[in-house]
Amino acid sequence: MANTAQPQKIESNKCFGGVREKYEFVSSTLGGTKAKFNVFIPLKASSTRKAPILYFLSGLTCNEDNFITKSGAPQYAARYGLALVCPDTSPRGVDIAGDSDAWDFGKGAGFYVNATQAPWSKYYNMYDFVVTELPKALQSIKSLADVLDFGNVSLFGHSMGGHGALMIYLRNPQSPYKSCSAFAPVTNPTQCRWGQKAFKGYLGANAKDWTAYDSTELVKALTASDKNKLNVLLVDQGTADFALTLGDDKQDQLSTKQFEQVCKDNGVKASVRYQDGYGHGYDFIASFVEQHIAFHAKFLLSEQLKQSLVSDIDSVIQLIDTESKQNEVVENAQSQADAVTFETAGKVITCKAAIAWKEWDEKEKEPLKIEEIEVAVPKETEVRVKLLCTGVCHTDWYTLSGKDPEGIFPSILGHEGCGIVESVGAKVTSCQPGDVVVPLYIPECKACKFCTSGKTNLCQAVRATQGRGLMPDKTVRFQCKKQDIYHFMGTSTFAQYTVLPEISVAVVDRSVLAQKLEKETCLLGCGVTTGIGAVQNTMNVKPGSNVAVFGLGGVGLCVIQAAKNRKCSRIIAIDINVNKFEMAKKFGATDCVNPLDAKYKDRKIQDVIVELTDGGVDYSFECIGLPSTMRSALECCHKGWGESCIIGVAASGQEISTRPFQLVTGRVWRGSAFGGTKGRTGVPLIVREFLNGGINVKDLVTDVVPLSRINEAFWLMKQKEKVSIRTVVNLWE
C-alpha cells in the first residue's frame, strides 16, 4: 500500500466542550479516492491524559456524518473522555457501473470487506481502510497524535456497521481492540440477502471466500486461545426492527437469535439484549448509545480515570450491571432446573387423551373419544411435554372431517398448546425439564436448506415423517389398548402428555405460568402467530395502507389487530356472520361488510371493495380457505400494486383461478404458513410481546371447556348463534 496522504481538516465545530473535526485525504486503499472521516475530541484530552479511541462503523446508505450528528453520542463520549472516530461506509468520487443502482450495494454499502472482483477491487477495500489506513491517517495528524491513545481502542457499529465491528473484532483477537458492541448487526451475512448480494459482487461467486467476513462463521472458527483474549460482546436488538424478520426482501437479515446461540455453543461471551418495541433506526441507537459508550468506558479507561468518573459511569451503566445480575440469576435458576427430575422421567406415562379413531361425518355427537393412553419415554433428540391446555383450531376440524389428504387415523389431533417440559432425551440441549414451551407444527432445525436459505420458515427436517403421523424414526410414542396411535402435525396437543422432536419446541418466558396466561399462550402456537406474522413478515404492510380481511375467525382478527398496529388507515372486515362485526371493530376494523347484505345483491364482493376504496386495497388477506374468496381477495386489490395473501387452507384437490390479466396488471398473489414465523426463534418474541401488552389474545378466548367436553369445541366452531372465536381446552380439569 502506498503512503497515506496527509489529511486536511475541512470542518471544525465546538461540541459538548470538546470539538468535532472533519478530515479529508486521498486514500490509497480506496483507489485514490478522497475519504472523509469525523473525529470528536473531548475537552480533557491532552498529551498527559490521552483519550482512548472508540470507532463507530455506520450502516447501509450512511456516511461519516450520520452517527456523530444524529445519535447524541458526543455528549457521553465527552463525559468519559473518549474520542469518537466515524469513517464513511464506502469509497466516494468514483463512478462504477451499478454502484448507484441499489441502496444495498455500491455507494454507501461497502460492507467492510476487501473486494477481490474487478472493478470493485481497486476501490472497495473498507476492511483495510478501517483496520490499517484510517489509524495511520489519524496518527499523521499531529494535533490528534498528541492527544489520542492509539493503543487503547474499541469499536462498535450499526446494522452493516454492526457486522463490520463484530467481524473486525473477531478477526483480530490479538489487536488493540479492547471491546466491541453493536446495534442490530448483520451477524450472518453469508446467509442473508443483503450480505449475499454484496459478497457475491465484491468477493465473487465462491461462498467459501465469504466466510472470512461473517461473524457467525468467525465465532465458530475461534481457537480457545483467541476466545480467552476477547471481552464480552454487547448486542442490542429492537424487537420491532423491520430487518429482524422482514427486511426489504421480507426475510431475516440480522439472525440475532442464531448468533446468540452460536456464541453460547462456542463459548464466546455475548450479552444480547432485546429492546421491546424499538426499530432499526437512529431512534433506537440514540436510546441506548449512552449505555454502549459506558460499556466501552469500562474497558478503555485506566483505573485512575475510572475513579475520577466512577459516579457517572456507575449511574449510566447501572442498567447493564443490573441486567448482568439478572442474567446471573436466570443462569443459576437454569442450573437448578437442570437438577429437577419429575418422578415420571424415564417411565412410560399413562394419561388421558382425546383420540380421533376415524374421520367425522358430523352425524355423531362425539367425534373424539376420551381414552387412557401410554406415552413413551422420549428418545435422544426428543422432548416429552406435560400439556396444560390446547386450543381447538379449524385445521383440527379439517383433518377430522376426512378432507385432509394427510389425515390418518387413529390419531391424537391438536396443534395449539402450552405446557411444561417433563423430560428430555440424552442429546437435547435447547430445553430442559421445567421449561415452559409452545409446541411447533413447523419446526426450526436451523440446519436444513430451507432454514439456512433466509427465504422461508418452512423447515423440512422432519416433514416426510410428520406428514405420515410418525416421529423422525418412523415410529410412534402413543399407544391405546395396545394399538399404535398416530401423531398429528408433529404436536398432538389433545393429550395430557405429548412427545415432540427438540426442533419442534419453542421455549418461552416462564412468567406465563406465574401470570396464569397459559390458555392465551397456547393460541400463539398457530392462530395468533399466523395472523400477526402474515401482516408483519409475509406482506410487510406499510403504515397508511388500506387492508381487506376475508374471514373473522381467530386468524382474521389477528390480521386486523396487526394491521391496526401498523397504523393502516382503513381496515375492512368481511364475513357473512354479522355477529362477528363488533369483535372485528374492537380489534381495529374501520369497516365491516357482509357479502350477503341485500344492498350488494347480484354484485361480486371484490367489486364492492374496489368501489369502497377508490380502486382497491393495498393488501388483502384470505383467512377462510375457499377458492372463491381467494379470488375475491386478489381481485379487490388495487391495480398496479395491490398484494393478496392466502392464509386459509382449502380442501384437498381444490384449485384457485383468476384472469391472468389480474396479475399482468400488477397485482401479487402470495401465501403464508404460520405467518412466515420461524418457530423456535420467533415464537418466544411474540410471547414476550403478548406479555408486554402488545397483542390482544384474551378476547380471542371465547370459550373454555375441560378435556371431557372437548367435542363441544367443534360444535361451537360451526354454530352461528354466538360468537365463538377460539375454544380452549383445559386438559387437567
Short mmCIF file of N, CA, C and O in Angstrom, two decimals, residues 659-726:
data_model
loop_
_atom_site.label_atom_id
_atom_site.label_comp_id
_atom_site.label_asym_id
_atom_site.label_seq_id
_atom_site.Cartn_x
_atom_site.Cartn_y
_atom_site.Cartn_z
N ARG A 659 -58.42 -14.35 -13.75
CA ARG A 659 -57.97 -13.99 -15.10
C ARG A 659 -56.49 -13.59 -15.04
O ARG A 659 -56.11 -12.80 -14.17
N PRO A 660 -55.66 -14.10 -15.92
CA PRO A 660 -54.25 -13.73 -15.90
C PRO A 660 -54.02 -12.22 -15.91
O PRO A 660 -53.03 -11.75 -15.35
N PHE A 661 -54.96 -11.51 -16.51
CA PHE A 661 -54.81 -10.06 -16.60
C PHE A 661 -54.73 -9.42 -15.21
O PHE A 661 -54.14 -8.35 -15.05
N GLN A 662 -55.33 -10.06 -14.21
CA GLN A 662 -55.26 -9.52 -12.86
C GLN A 662 -53.81 -9.45 -12.38
O GLN A 662 -53.42 -8.49 -11.69
N LEU A 663 -53.01 -10.43 -12.75
CA LEU A 663 -51.61 -10.44 -12.35
C LEU A 663 -50.75 -9.62 -13.29
O LEU A 663 -49.79 -8.96 -12.86
N VAL A 664 -51.08 -9.67 -14.56
CA VAL A 664 -50.33 -8.89 -15.55
C VAL A 664 -50.37 -7.41 -15.21
O VAL A 664 -49.40 -6.67 -15.42
N THR A 665 -51.49 -6.97 -14.66
CA THR A 665 -51.65 -5.54 -14.33
C THR A 665 -51.18 -5.21 -12.92
O THR A 665 -51.62 -4.22 -12.33
N GLY A 666 -50.29 -6.01 -12.39
CA GLY A 666 -49.54 -5.59 -11.21
C GLY A 666 -49.96 -6.14 -9.88
O GLY A 666 -49.30 -5.86 -8.87
N ARG A 667 -51.03 -6.90 -9.82
CA ARG A 667 -51.41 -7.49 -8.53
C ARG A 667 -50.49 -8.68 -8.22
O ARG A 667 -49.99 -9.34 -9.12
N VAL A 668 -50.33 -8.94 -6.93
CA VAL A 668 -49.43 -10.01 -6.49
C VAL A 668 -50.20 -10.96 -5.59
O VAL A 668 -50.94 -10.54 -4.71
N TRP A 669 -50.01 -12.26 -5.82
CA TRP A 669 -50.63 -13.30 -5.01
C TRP A 669 -49.54 -13.98 -4.19
O TRP A 669 -48.55 -14.47 -4.74
N ARG A 670 -49.71 -14.02 -2.88
CA ARG A 670 -48.74 -14.69 -2.00
C ARG A 670 -49.46 -15.69 -1.10
O ARG A 670 -50.67 -15.65 -0.96
N GLY A 671 -48.68 -16.54 -0.47
CA GLY A 671 -49.20 -17.45 0.54
C GLY A 671 -48.40 -17.32 1.81
O GLY A 671 -47.26 -16.87 1.79
N SER A 672 -49.01 -17.70 2.93
CA SER A 672 -48.32 -17.59 4.21
C SER A 672 -48.67 -18.77 5.10
O SER A 672 -49.85 -19.09 5.28
N ALA A 673 -47.65 -19.42 5.64
CA ALA A 673 -47.84 -20.50 6.60
C ALA A 673 -47.22 -20.09 7.93
O ALA A 673 -46.05 -19.68 7.98
N PHE A 674 -48.01 -20.16 9.00
CA PHE A 674 -47.57 -19.75 10.33
C PHE A 674 -47.02 -18.33 10.31
O PHE A 674 -46.12 -17.97 11.07
N GLY A 675 -47.56 -17.51 9.40
CA GLY A 675 -47.17 -16.12 9.33
C GLY A 675 -45.72 -15.89 8.96
O GLY A 675 -45.16 -14.83 9.24
N GLY A 676 -45.11 -16.89 8.31
CA GLY A 676 -43.70 -16.73 7.95
C GLY A 676 -42.77 -16.74 9.16
O GLY A 676 -41.60 -16.37 9.06
N THR A 677 -43.28 -17.17 10.32
CA THR A 677 -42.52 -17.11 11.57
C THR A 677 -41.67 -18.36 11.76
O THR A 677 -42.17 -19.47 11.65
N LYS A 678 -40.40 -18.17 12.05
CA LYS A 678 -39.53 -19.27 12.43
C LYS A 678 -39.80 -19.57 13.90
O LYS A 678 -39.54 -18.74 14.78
N GLY A 679 -40.29 -20.79 14.17
CA GLY A 679 -40.88 -21.08 15.46
C GLY A 679 -39.99 -20.90 16.67
O GLY A 679 -40.31 -20.17 17.61
N ARG A 680 -38.86 -21.57 16.72
CA ARG A 680 -38.01 -21.52 17.92
C ARG A 680 -37.42 -20.13 18.12
O ARG A 680 -37.16 -19.72 19.25
N THR A 681 -37.22 -19.41 17.03
CA THR A 681 -36.67 -18.07 17.10
C THR A 681 -37.76 -17.02 17.33
O THR A 681 -37.60 -16.14 18.18
N GLY A 682 -38.87 -17.13 16.58
CA GLY A 682 -39.87 -16.07 16.58
C GLY A 682 -40.94 -16.17 17.64
O GLY A 682 -41.40 -15.14 18.15
N VAL A 683 -41.38 -17.38 17.98
CA VAL A 683 -42.49 -17.51 18.94
C VAL A 683 -42.14 -16.93 20.31
O VAL A 683 -42.97 -16.24 20.92
N PRO A 684 -40.93 -17.15 20.85
CA PRO A 684 -40.62 -16.52 22.14
C PRO A 684 -40.74 -15.00 22.11
O PRO A 684 -41.15 -14.38 23.09
N LEU A 685 -40.40 -14.39 20.97
CA LEU A 685 -40.52 -12.94 20.86
C LEU A 685 -41.98 -12.51 20.84
O LEU A 685 -42.35 -11.49 21.43
N ILE A 686 -42.82 -13.29 20.16
CA ILE A 686 -44.25 -12.95 20.10
C ILE A 686 -44.89 -13.14 21.47
O ILE A 686 -45.75 -12.35 21.89
N VAL A 687 -44.48 -14.18 22.19
CA VAL A 687 -44.98 -14.37 23.55
C VAL A 687 -44.59 -13.19 24.42
O VAL A 687 -45.40 -12.68 25.21
N ARG A 688 -43.36 -12.73 24.29
CA ARG A 688 -42.91 -11.57 25.05
C ARG A 688 -43.74 -10.34 24.70
O ARG A 688 -44.13 -9.56 25.58
N GLU A 689 -44.03 -10.16 23.42
CA GLU A 689 -44.86 -9.02 23.01
C GLU A 689 -46.25 -9.12 23.62
O GLU A 689 -46.83 -8.12 24.07
N PHE A 690 -46.81 -10.32 23.67
CA PHE A 690 -48.11 -10.53 24.30
C PHE A 690 -48.04 -10.20 25.79
O PHE A 690 -48.91 -9.49 26.34
N LEU A 691 -47.01 -10.69 26.48
CA LEU A 691 -46.87 -10.44 27.91
C LEU A 691 -46.71 -8.95 28.21
O LEU A 691 -47.11 -8.48 29.27
N ASN A 692 -46.14 -8.22 27.26
CA ASN A 692 -45.95 -6.78 27.43
C ASN A 692 -47.18 -5.96 27.02
O ASN A 692 -47.15 -4.73 27.04
N GLY A 693 -48.26 -6.65 26.62
CA GLY A 693 -49.49 -5.95 26.29
C GLY A 693 -49.61 -5.51 24.85
O GLY A 693 -50.54 -4.77 24.51
N GLY A 694 -48.69 -5.96 24.00
CA GLY A 694 -48.72 -5.52 22.60
C GLY A 694 -49.66 -6.29 21.71
O GLY A 694 -49.92 -5.88 20.58
N ILE A 695 -50.18 -7.42 22.19
CA ILE A 695 -51.08 -8.26 21.40
C ILE A 695 -52.28 -8.63 22.26
O ILE A 695 -52.13 -9.06 23.41
N ASN A 696 -53.47 -8.45 21.70
CA ASN A 696 -54.70 -8.83 22.40
C ASN A 696 -55.00 -10.30 22.10
O ASN A 696 -55.40 -10.65 21.00
N VAL A 697 -54.80 -11.16 23.07
CA VAL A 697 -55.13 -12.57 22.92
C VAL A 697 -56.33 -12.95 23.79
O VAL A 697 -57.13 -13.81 23.42
N LYS A 698 -56.47 -12.27 24.91
CA LYS A 698 -57.52 -12.63 25.86
C LYS A 698 -58.90 -12.63 25.23
O LYS A 698 -59.73 -13.50 25.50
N ASP A 699 -59.18 -11.64 24.38
CA ASP A 699 -60.52 -11.55 23.78
C ASP A 699 -60.78 -12.64 22.75
O ASP A 699 -61.92 -12.84 22.33
N LEU A 700 -59.72 -13.34 22.31
CA LEU A 700 -59.91 -14.43 21.36
C LEU A 700 -60.43 -15.69 22.04
O LEU A 700 -61.03 -16.55 21.38
N VAL A 701 -60.15 -15.81 23.33
CA VAL A 701 -60.59 -17.00 24.08
C VAL A 701 -62.04 -16.77 24.51
O VAL A 701 -62.32 -16.17 25.54
N THR A 702 -62.95 -17.26 23.69
CA THR A 702 -64.37 -17.02 23.96
C THR A 702 -65.03 -18.16 24.73
O THR A 702 -66.10 -17.98 25.32
N ASP A 703 -64.41 -19.34 24.75
CA ASP A 703 -64.97 -20.48 25.46
C ASP A 703 -63.84 -21.32 26.04
O ASP A 703 -62.79 -21.48 25.41
N VAL A 704 -64.06 -21.86 27.25
CA VAL A 704 -63.10 -22.75 27.89
C VAL A 704 -63.87 -23.98 28.37
O VAL A 704 -64.90 -23.85 29.05
N VAL A 705 -63.38 -25.18 28.00
CA VAL A 705 -64.05 -26.42 28.41
C VAL A 705 -63.00 -27.39 28.94
O VAL A 705 -61.83 -27.30 28.58
N PRO A 706 -63.40 -28.32 29.79
CA PRO A 706 -62.47 -29.36 30.23
C PRO A 706 -62.27 -30.41 29.13
O PRO A 706 -63.05 -30.46 28.16
N LEU A 707 -61.26 -31.24 29.28
CA LEU A 707 -60.98 -32.27 28.28
C LEU A 707 -62.20 -33.17 28.06
O LEU A 707 -62.46 -33.59 26.92
N SER A 708 -62.94 -33.44 29.10
CA SER A 708 -64.11 -34.32 28.97
C SER A 708 -65.17 -33.76 28.03
O SER A 708 -66.01 -34.49 27.52
N ARG A 709 -65.12 -32.44 27.77
CA ARG A 709 -66.13 -31.81 26.90
C ARG A 709 -65.49 -31.24 25.63
O ARG A 709 -66.02 -30.32 25.02
N ILE A 710 -64.37 -31.79 25.23
CA ILE A 710 -63.64 -31.25 24.07
C ILE A 710 -64.49 -31.26 22.80
O ILE A 710 -64.35 -30.38 21.94
N ASN A 711 -65.40 -32.20 22.67
CA ASN A 711 -66.22 -32.27 21.46
C ASN A 711 -67.11 -31.05 21.28
O ASN A 711 -67.48 -30.70 20.15
N GLU A 712 -67.44 -30.38 22.38
CA GLU A 712 -68.25 -29.17 22.27
C GLU A 712 -67.55 -28.11 21.43
O GLU A 712 -68.21 -27.27 20.80
N ALA A 713 -66.22 -28.14 21.45
CA ALA A 713 -65.46 -27.12 20.72
C ALA A 713 -65.77 -27.15 19.23
O ALA A 713 -65.81 -26.11 18.57
N PHE A 714 -65.99 -28.35 18.67
CA PHE A 714 -66.26 -28.46 17.24
C PHE A 714 -67.66 -27.95 16.91
O PHE A 714 -67.88 -27.35 15.86
N TRP A 715 -68.61 -28.17 17.81
CA TRP A 715 -69.95 -27.64 17.57
C TRP A 715 -69.97 -26.12 17.72
O TRP A 715 -70.65 -25.42 16.97
N LEU A 716 -69.20 -25.62 18.69
CA LEU A 716 -69.11 -24.16 18.86
C LEU A 716 -68.49 -23.51 17.62
O LEU A 716 -68.86 -22.42 17.22
N MET A 717 -67.55 -24.20 17.01
CA MET A 717 -66.89 -23.69 15.82
C MET A 717 -67.86 -23.53 14.65
O MET A 717 -67.73 -22.62 13.84
N LYS A 718 -68.87 -24.41 14.59
CA LYS A 718 -69.76 -24.44 13.44
C LYS A 718 -71.05 -23.65 13.62
O LYS A 718 -71.67 -23.25 12.63
N GLN A 719 -71.45 -23.38 14.87
CA GLN A 719 -72.72 -22.69 15.08
C GLN A 719 -72.59 -21.20 14.73
O GLN A 719 -71.50 -20.65 14.70
N LYS A 720 -73.72 -20.55 14.51
CA LYS A 720 -73.74 -19.14 14.09
C LYS A 720 -74.43 -18.24 15.11
O LYS A 720 -74.43 -17.02 14.96
N GLU A 721 -75.02 -18.85 16.16
CA GLU A 721 -75.84 -18.05 17.06
C GLU A 721 -75.01 -17.13 17.95
O GLU A 721 -75.44 -16.02 18.28
N LYS A 722 -73.85 -17.57 18.37
CA LYS A 722 -72.99 -16.76 19.23
C LYS A 722 -71.60 -16.67 18.62
O LYS A 722 -71.22 -17.49 17.77
N VAL A 723 -70.88 -15.67 19.04
CA VAL A 723 -69.52 -15.51 18.54
C VAL A 723 -68.60 -16.42 19.34
O VAL A 723 -68.43 -16.26 20.56
N SER A 724 -68.04 -17.41 18.67
CA SER A 724 -67.08 -18.30 19.29
C SER A 724 -65.82 -18.29 18.43
O SER A 724 -65.77 -18.89 17.37
N ILE A 725 -64.82 -17.56 18.89
CA ILE A 725 -63.59 -17.41 18.11
C ILE A 725 -62.65 -18.59 18.35
O ILE A 725 -62.22 -19.27 17.44
N ARG A 726 -62.32 -18.83 19.62
CA ARG A 726 -61.45 -19.95 19.96
C ARG A 726 -61.94 -20.59 21.25
O ARG A 726 -62.17 -19.91 22.25
#
